Coordinates of C-alpha atoms (C1' of nucleotides) in Angstrom, one line a residue:
Chain A
M1 CA 5.0 -10.1 -32.1
A2 CA 6.6 -12.7 -29.9
R3 CA 3.6 -14.8 -28.8
W4 CA 3.8 -17.9 -26.6
Q5 CA 6.6 -16.6 -24.7
P6 CA 7.4 -19.7 -22.2
D7 CA 7.0 -18.4 -18.3
A8 CA 6.2 -15.3 -19.2
R9 CA 5.3 -14.5 -15.3
G10 CA 8.7 -15.5 -14.5
R11 CA 10.3 -13.4 -17.3
L12 CA 8.2 -10.4 -16.1
A13 CA 9.3 -10.8 -12.6
A14 CA 13.0 -11.0 -13.6
A15 CA 12.9 -8.1 -15.9
A16 CA 11.2 -6.0 -13.1
F17 CA 13.7 -6.9 -10.6
E18 CA 16.5 -5.9 -13.1
L19 CA 15.0 -2.7 -13.9
F20 CA 14.2 -1.8 -10.1
R21 CA 17.8 -2.1 -9.5
E22 CA 19.0 -0.4 -12.5
R23 CA 16.7 2.8 -12.6
G24 CA 14.8 2.3 -9.1
F25 CA 11.2 1.3 -8.8
E26 CA 9.7 4.7 -9.6
Q27 CA 11.7 5.4 -12.4
T28 CA 10.5 1.9 -14.1
T29 CA 7.3 2.0 -15.9
V30 CA 5.3 -1.1 -16.3
T31 CA 5.7 -0.5 -19.9
D32 CA 9.4 -0.8 -19.4
I33 CA 9.0 -4.0 -17.7
A34 CA 6.9 -5.5 -20.4
A35 CA 9.2 -4.5 -23.2
R36 CA 12.1 -5.8 -21.4
A37 CA 10.3 -9.3 -21.2
G38 CA 9.1 -9.0 -24.9
L39 CA 5.6 -8.8 -23.7
D40 CA 3.0 -6.1 -23.6
K41 CA 1.9 -3.8 -20.9
R42 CA -1.7 -5.5 -20.9
T43 CA -0.1 -9.0 -20.3
F44 CA 2.0 -7.6 -17.2
Y45 CA -1.4 -6.8 -15.7
R46 CA -3.1 -10.1 -16.5
L47 CA -0.3 -11.8 -14.5
F48 CA 0.3 -9.4 -11.9
G49 CA -2.2 -7.3 -10.1
D50 CA 0.1 -4.5 -9.6
K51 CA 3.4 -3.3 -10.4
R52 CA 4.6 -3.9 -7.0
E53 CA 3.4 -7.5 -7.2
A54 CA 6.0 -8.4 -9.5
L55 CA 8.8 -8.2 -6.8
F56 CA 6.6 -10.4 -4.5
S57 CA 6.3 -13.4 -6.7
G58 CA 7.4 -16.4 -4.7
G59 CA 5.7 -15.3 -1.5
E60 CA 2.8 -18.0 -1.8
Q61 CA 5.1 -20.7 -1.1
L62 CA 6.2 -19.2 2.3
E63 CA 2.7 -19.2 3.5
A64 CA 2.1 -22.7 2.6
V65 CA 5.4 -23.9 4.2
L66 CA 4.7 -21.9 7.5
V67 CA 0.9 -23.0 7.7
K68 CA 1.8 -26.7 7.3
A69 CA 4.5 -26.5 9.9
V70 CA 2.4 -24.6 12.4
T71 CA -0.3 -27.4 12.0
E72 CA 1.7 -30.3 12.1
T73 CA 3.8 -29.4 15.0
G74 CA 2.6 -30.5 19.1
A75 CA 4.4 -27.9 20.9
G76 CA 2.9 -24.5 22.6
P77 CA 1.3 -21.7 20.1
F78 CA 4.2 -19.5 20.4
E79 CA 6.9 -22.1 20.3
A80 CA 5.2 -23.7 17.4
V81 CA 5.3 -20.5 15.2
V82 CA 8.7 -19.6 16.0
A83 CA 9.9 -23.3 15.1
A84 CA 7.9 -22.7 11.8
F85 CA 10.0 -19.6 11.0
R86 CA 13.1 -21.4 12.0
L87 CA 12.1 -24.0 9.3
V88 CA 11.5 -21.5 6.7
A89 CA 14.7 -20.0 7.5
D90 CA 16.4 -23.0 6.6
E91 CA 14.4 -24.1 3.7
I92 CA 13.6 -20.9 2.0
F93 CA 16.0 -18.0 3.0
A94 CA 19.4 -19.6 4.0
D95 CA 21.2 -19.7 0.7
R96 CA 19.6 -16.7 -0.5
L97 CA 21.3 -13.8 1.5
E98 CA 22.4 -11.8 -1.6
L99 CA 19.2 -11.8 -3.2
V100 CA 17.3 -11.1 -0.2
R101 CA 19.7 -7.9 0.3
M102 CA 19.2 -6.5 -3.0
R103 CA 15.4 -7.1 -2.8
Q104 CA 15.3 -5.4 0.6
S105 CA 17.4 -2.5 -0.6
I106 CA 14.8 -2.1 -3.4
I107 CA 11.9 -2.2 -1.0
A108 CA 13.6 0.3 1.3
S109 CA 13.7 2.8 -1.5
S110 CA 10.0 3.0 -2.1
A111 CA 6.9 3.7 0.3
E112 CA 4.7 1.8 -1.8
L113 CA 6.8 -1.2 -1.8
Q114 CA 7.3 -0.9 2.0
E115 CA 3.3 -0.7 2.4
R116 CA 2.8 -3.9 0.1
E117 CA 5.5 -5.8 2.2
L118 CA 3.7 -5.0 5.4
R119 CA 0.5 -6.2 3.9
K120 CA 2.2 -9.3 2.7
M121 CA 3.1 -9.9 6.2
S122 CA -0.3 -9.1 7.6
S123 CA -1.8 -11.6 5.2
L124 CA 0.8 -14.2 6.2
T125 CA 0.1 -13.8 9.8
A126 CA -3.7 -14.1 9.4
A127 CA -3.2 -17.4 7.6
V128 CA -1.0 -18.4 10.8
A129 CA -3.4 -17.6 13.1
A130 CA -6.1 -19.1 11.1
A131 CA -4.3 -22.3 11.3
L132 CA -3.9 -22.2 15.0
R133 CA -7.6 -21.5 15.5
A134 CA -8.0 -24.8 13.4
K135 CA -6.1 -26.5 16.3
G136 CA -8.8 -25.4 18.8
L137 CA -7.0 -22.2 20.0
S138 CA -9.0 -19.0 20.9
A139 CA -9.0 -16.2 18.6
T140 CA -7.0 -14.1 20.9
T141 CA -4.4 -16.7 21.8
A142 CA -3.9 -17.4 18.3
A143 CA -3.5 -14.0 17.2
L144 CA -0.9 -13.3 20.1
A145 CA 1.3 -16.2 19.6
T146 CA 1.3 -15.5 15.7
E147 CA 2.0 -11.9 16.1
S148 CA 4.6 -12.5 18.6
G149 CA 6.1 -15.3 16.5
V150 CA 6.0 -12.7 13.5
T151 CA 7.7 -10.1 15.8
V152 CA 10.6 -12.4 16.6
F153 CA 10.9 -13.3 12.8
R154 CA 10.9 -9.5 11.7
V155 CA 13.5 -8.4 14.4
A156 CA 15.8 -11.6 13.4
Y157 CA 15.2 -10.8 9.6
A158 CA 16.3 -7.2 10.2
R159 CA 19.6 -8.2 11.9
W160 CA 20.2 -10.9 9.5
V161 CA 19.8 -8.6 6.2
A162 CA 21.8 -6.1 8.0
P163 CA 25.1 -5.5 5.9
D164 CA 27.5 -6.2 9.0
S165 CA 25.8 -9.7 10.1
D166 CA 26.8 -13.1 9.4
A167 CA 25.0 -15.5 11.7
S168 CA 22.5 -17.8 10.4
L169 CA 19.0 -16.5 10.3
A170 CA 17.7 -19.5 12.2
D171 CA 20.2 -19.0 15.0
L172 CA 18.9 -15.4 15.0
I173 CA 15.5 -16.3 15.5
A174 CA 16.4 -18.4 18.3
E175 CA 18.3 -15.7 20.0
V176 CA 15.3 -13.1 19.5
A177 CA 13.0 -15.6 20.8
A178 CA 14.9 -16.0 24.0
E179 CA 15.1 -12.2 24.4
L180 CA 11.5 -12.0 23.9
R181 CA 10.6 -14.4 26.7
T182 CA 12.9 -12.2 29.1
I183 CA 11.4 -8.8 28.2
T184 CA 8.0 -9.8 28.5
S185 CA 8.5 -11.9 31.7
A186 CA 9.2 -9.4 34.4
P187 CA 6.0 -7.9 35.6
G188 CA 7.7 -5.2 37.4
Chain B
M1 CA -14.5 30.8 -6.8
A2 CA -14.8 30.4 -3.0
R3 CA -11.1 31.0 -2.2
W4 CA -9.8 31.6 1.6
Q5 CA -12.2 28.7 2.9
P6 CA -11.4 28.4 6.5
D7 CA -9.9 25.0 7.6
A8 CA -9.6 23.7 4.3
R9 CA -7.7 20.5 5.5
G10 CA -10.6 19.7 8.0
R11 CA -13.4 20.2 5.6
L12 CA -11.6 18.1 2.9
A13 CA -11.0 15.3 5.6
A14 CA -14.7 15.5 6.4
A15 CA -15.7 15.5 3.0
A16 CA -13.8 12.7 2.3
F17 CA -15.1 10.6 5.5
E18 CA -18.5 11.2 4.3
L19 CA -18.0 10.3 0.8
F20 CA -16.2 7.3 1.5
R21 CA -19.1 6.1 3.8
E22 CA -21.8 7.0 1.4
R23 CA -20.0 5.3 -1.6
G24 CA -17.1 3.6 -0.6
F25 CA -13.3 4.6 -1.1
E26 CA -12.7 3.2 -4.5
Q27 CA -15.9 4.8 -5.9
T28 CA -14.8 8.1 -4.6
T29 CA -12.7 10.2 -6.9
V30 CA -10.3 13.1 -5.3
T31 CA -12.2 15.6 -7.6
D32 CA -15.5 14.5 -5.8
I33 CA -14.1 15.0 -2.4
A34 CA -12.8 18.5 -3.3
A35 CA -16.0 19.6 -5.0
R36 CA -17.8 18.7 -1.8
A37 CA -15.7 20.9 0.1
G38 CA -15.9 23.6 -2.4
L39 CA -12.3 23.2 -3.3
D40 CA -10.1 22.2 -6.1
K41 CA -8.6 18.9 -6.9
R42 CA -5.1 20.6 -6.9
T43 CA -5.8 22.0 -3.4
F44 CA -6.6 18.6 -2.0
Y45 CA -3.2 17.4 -3.4
R46 CA -1.6 20.3 -1.4
L47 CA -2.8 19.4 1.8
F48 CA -2.7 15.7 1.5
G49 CA 0.0 13.6 -0.1
D50 CA -2.8 11.1 -0.9
K51 CA -6.2 10.3 -1.7
R52 CA -5.6 7.6 1.5
E53 CA -4.2 10.3 3.7
A54 CA -7.5 11.9 4.1
L55 CA -8.5 8.9 6.3
F56 CA -5.5 9.3 8.6
S57 CA -5.9 13.1 9.5
G58 CA -5.3 13.1 13.4
G59 CA -2.5 10.3 13.4
E60 CA 0.2 12.5 14.2
Q61 CA -1.1 13.4 17.6
L62 CA -1.2 9.8 18.8
E63 CA 2.7 9.5 17.8
A64 CA 3.5 12.3 20.2
V65 CA 1.3 11.4 23.0
L66 CA 2.9 7.7 22.9
V67 CA 6.6 8.9 22.6
K68 CA 6.2 11.1 25.5
A69 CA 4.7 8.6 27.6
V70 CA 7.3 6.0 26.7
T71 CA 10.2 8.5 27.4
E72 CA 8.9 9.9 30.5
T73 CA 8.1 6.5 32.7
G74 CA 10.5 4.4 34.2
A75 CA 9.0 1.1 34.0
G76 CA 10.5 -1.9 32.0
P77 CA 10.5 -1.2 28.4
F78 CA 7.5 -3.7 27.7
E79 CA 5.6 -2.2 30.5
A80 CA 6.2 1.2 29.3
V81 CA 5.0 0.6 25.8
V82 CA 1.8 -1.0 26.9
A83 CA 1.2 1.7 29.5
A84 CA 1.6 4.3 27.0
F85 CA -1.0 2.5 25.1
R86 CA -3.3 2.6 27.7
L87 CA -2.8 6.3 28.0
V88 CA -3.6 6.7 24.5
A89 CA -6.7 4.6 24.9
D90 CA -8.3 6.9 27.7
E91 CA -7.2 10.2 26.3
I92 CA -7.7 9.4 22.5
F93 CA -9.9 6.5 21.6
A94 CA -12.1 6.3 24.9
D95 CA -15.1 8.3 23.8
R96 CA -15.0 7.7 20.0
L97 CA -15.9 4.1 19.3
E98 CA -18.5 4.9 17.0
L99 CA -16.4 7.0 14.9
V100 CA -13.7 4.3 15.2
R101 CA -15.8 1.7 13.9
M102 CA -16.9 3.5 10.9
R103 CA -13.3 4.5 10.3
Q104 CA -12.5 0.9 10.5
S105 CA -15.1 -0.6 8.2
I106 CA -13.9 1.9 5.7
I107 CA -10.4 0.7 6.0
A108 CA -11.7 -2.9 6.0
S109 CA -13.2 -2.3 2.4
S110 CA -9.9 -1.4 0.6
A111 CA -6.6 -3.1 0.5
E112 CA -5.0 0.2 0.0
L113 CA -6.2 1.7 2.9
Q114 CA -5.2 -1.4 4.9
E115 CA -1.4 -1.0 3.6
R116 CA -1.7 2.6 4.7
E117 CA -3.0 1.8 7.9
L118 CA -0.3 -1.0 8.5
R119 CA 2.4 1.7 7.4
K120 CA 1.0 4.2 9.8
M121 CA 1.6 1.5 12.4
S122 CA 5.1 0.8 11.3
S123 CA 6.4 4.3 11.6
L124 CA 4.5 4.8 14.9
T125 CA 6.4 1.7 16.0
A126 CA 9.6 3.1 14.5
A127 CA 9.2 6.1 16.3
V128 CA 8.5 4.4 19.8
A129 CA 11.6 2.1 19.4
A130 CA 13.7 5.2 18.6
A131 CA 12.4 6.8 21.9
L132 CA 13.3 3.6 23.8
R133 CA 16.7 3.7 22.3
A134 CA 17.1 7.3 23.5
K135 CA 16.8 5.9 26.9
G136 CA 20.0 3.6 26.3
L137 CA 18.0 0.2 25.6
S138 CA 19.8 -1.9 22.9
A139 CA 18.2 -1.8 19.1
T140 CA 17.0 -5.5 19.6
T141 CA 15.4 -4.8 23.0
A142 CA 13.9 -1.7 21.9
A143 CA 12.4 -3.1 18.9
L144 CA 11.2 -6.3 20.7
A145 CA 9.3 -4.3 23.5
T146 CA 7.8 -1.7 21.2
E147 CA 6.6 -4.5 18.6
S148 CA 5.3 -6.7 21.7
G149 CA 3.5 -3.9 22.9
V150 CA 2.0 -2.7 19.5
T151 CA 0.9 -6.5 19.3
V152 CA -0.8 -6.1 22.5
F153 CA -2.6 -2.9 21.2
R154 CA -3.3 -4.3 17.8
V155 CA -5.2 -7.4 19.3
A156 CA -7.0 -5.5 22.1
Y157 CA -7.8 -2.7 19.4
A158 CA -9.5 -5.4 17.2
R159 CA -11.5 -6.7 19.9
W160 CA -12.8 -3.4 21.2
V161 CA -13.9 -2.5 17.3
A162 CA -15.5 -5.6 17.1
P163 CA -19.5 -5.1 17.0
D164 CA -20.2 -7.3 20.1
S165 CA -17.4 -6.0 22.6
D166 CA -18.4 -3.8 25.5
A167 CA -15.1 -3.5 27.6
S168 CA -13.1 -0.6 27.6
L169 CA -10.1 -0.3 25.5
A170 CA -7.8 0.3 28.3
D171 CA -9.1 -3.0 30.3
L172 CA -8.9 -5.0 27.1
I173 CA -4.9 -4.0 26.9
A174 CA -4.4 -5.2 30.3
E175 CA -6.0 -8.5 29.8
V176 CA -4.4 -8.9 26.4
A177 CA -0.9 -8.0 27.9
A178 CA -1.3 -10.5 30.8
E179 CA -2.2 -13.3 28.1
L180 CA 0.8 -12.4 26.1
R181 CA 3.1 -13.1 29.2
T182 CA 1.5 -16.4 29.5
I183 CA 1.9 -17.5 26.4
T184 CA 5.6 -16.5 25.8
S185 CA 6.5 -17.6 29.3
A186 CA 6.4 -21.3 28.8
P187 CA 9.6 -22.4 27.1
G188 CA 7.9 -26.0 26.5
Chain C
dA1 C1' -3.3 52.9 -3.1
dC2 C1' 1.0 49.8 -3.7
dG3 C1' 3.4 45.9 -3.9
dG4 C1' 4.2 41.2 -1.6
dT5 C1' 3.1 37.0 0.3
dG6 C1' 0.7 32.8 0.4
dA7 C1' -3.3 30.1 -0.6
dT8 C1' -5.9 28.5 -4.5
dG9 C1' -7.5 27.8 -9.4
dT10 C1' -6.4 26.3 -14.2
dC11 C1' -4.0 23.7 -17.4
dA12 C1' -1.5 19.9 -19.3
dC13 C1' 0.6 15.7 -18.7
dA14 C1' 2.9 11.1 -17.2
dA15 C1' 2.0 6.8 -15.5
dG16 C1' -1.3 3.3 -13.3
dG17 C1' -4.9 0.2 -14.1
dC18 C1' -9.0 -1.8 -16.6
dG19 C1' -12.6 -3.1 -20.0
dA20 C1' -13.7 -4.6 -24.7
dC21 C1' -12.2 -6.4 -28.6
dA22 C1' -9.1 -8.5 -32.4
dT23 C1' -5.8 -11.7 -33.3
dG24 C1' -2.7 -15.6 -33.6
dC25 C1' -1.2 -20.0 -31.5
dC26 C1' -2.2 -24.7 -30.3
dC27 C1' -4.5 -28.7 -29.7
dC28 C1' -8.5 -31.6 -30.2
dT29 C1' -11.7 -33.9 -33.1
dC30 C1' -13.8 -35.9 -37.2
Chain D
dG1 C1' -5.3 -32.4 -42.4
dA2 C1' -9.2 -28.9 -42.1
dG3 C1' -11.9 -26.9 -39.2
dG4 C1' -13.0 -24.9 -34.6
dG5 C1' -12.7 -24.1 -29.8
dG6 C1' -10.0 -22.2 -26.4
dC7 C1' -6.4 -19.5 -24.4
dA8 C1' -2.7 -16.2 -24.1
dT9 C1' -1.4 -12.3 -26.3
dG10 C1' -2.0 -7.7 -28.4
dT11 C1' -4.4 -3.2 -29.5
dC12 C1' -7.1 0.6 -28.4
dG13 C1' -9.4 3.8 -25.6
dC14 C1' -10.5 5.5 -21.3
dC15 C1' -10.9 7.1 -16.4
dT16 C1' -8.1 8.2 -12.3
dT17 C1' -4.0 9.3 -9.5
dG18 C1' -0.6 12.5 -8.6
dT19 C1' 2.5 16.4 -10.1
dG20 C1' 4.7 20.5 -12.5
dA21 C1' 4.0 25.3 -14.4
dC22 C1' 1.9 29.2 -14.3
dA23 C1' -2.0 32.6 -13.5
dT24 C1' -5.1 34.7 -9.9
dC25 C1' -7.0 36.6 -6.1
dA26 C1' -7.2 37.8 -1.0
dC27 C1' -5.1 39.9 2.5
dC28 C1' -1.5 42.4 5.1
dG29 C1' 1.7 46.1 5.9
dT30 C1' 3.1 50.4 5.1

DNA sequence: ACGGTGATGTCACAAGGCGACATGCCCCTC
DNA sequence: GAGGGGCATGTCGCCTTGTGACATCACCGT
């Protein structure tokens, strides 16, 4: 029953998000999610590889923006990656603090979700590093610049999401990048 | 049958490693592993939280060595973490290249295992950062130094494991650390 | 020999995930 | 406007993961 539901993917993702918040990730079954969206369990699995994937819906977009920004800039590799994340901060995250906090608290509640988030970050990193390599950088340099940039983002993001924070994500990224430079510069 | 098998944990881990290599991780069921070790599926789950955990047996040791090294050194935070990884490289990895390569090729074959490895790294990172904080460093500095150090290790490790490499892991770590400094030092 | 303790085996079961097939909807064509 | 192809969805059944509850058996001290 209820065939042809428009935007099945979006409705499933939304249903999943709601249920994860209401009962927690582990207490929610895929059948529950499908039921709330008015669809079948099997349909869920055709649209998402996984129960966890329902929480990582918009992620592809992020990778696209990052790769584009990194590719088009002329700055040094590390600066390029940091700048790309600042762009992402403004374009994608800036006006979604509350949503991001809810999402993050769901993720924090489940080891499975943490693993998945880590993998998403990892594949993002790989994509950015590939973009840098495509510009002629060595594999090692590309990997280092990318991972360092991601580290900066990760730390800034953690501070941004923290309950008592009020600075903008882009500003935090700049701050953290500056501190990274300080820490790694002194050889003694 | 076959009660009181000595070193059940070790035998299960060994059986798992063999089977993962013979048939691949996904084609191996927990029942298979237990059977090869002469034990029951239920016993496996009492000794390992997970099918994946069987591949990450010795990991606790690594964390202990790292935390101890980081705590005892007097150098700057980033240097401390890098030095700790160099120690680990000599004490734990140096004479196990072939084993590490086999393990890595198993991990590369399964997304689930990659996620688990990422999480192991992440909890390792958290432990090291906590050790730095215990020495009086700010949360941000501790996180940055640790993550940068881990990045250096990660990149060096990837090169060490690569089929055509022959440098020692400790040397690679030093090389990569130097390059990280170069990349992050130039502000323009 | 006796009872206790801890490790193991047995059974049953919920949930994740997937292959195969059935069914209904929509649109295109003649 | 009837027929048919194609696509999204539903149904069914299956294997595997992971866990709770309970039965056993070995070993140990006494």
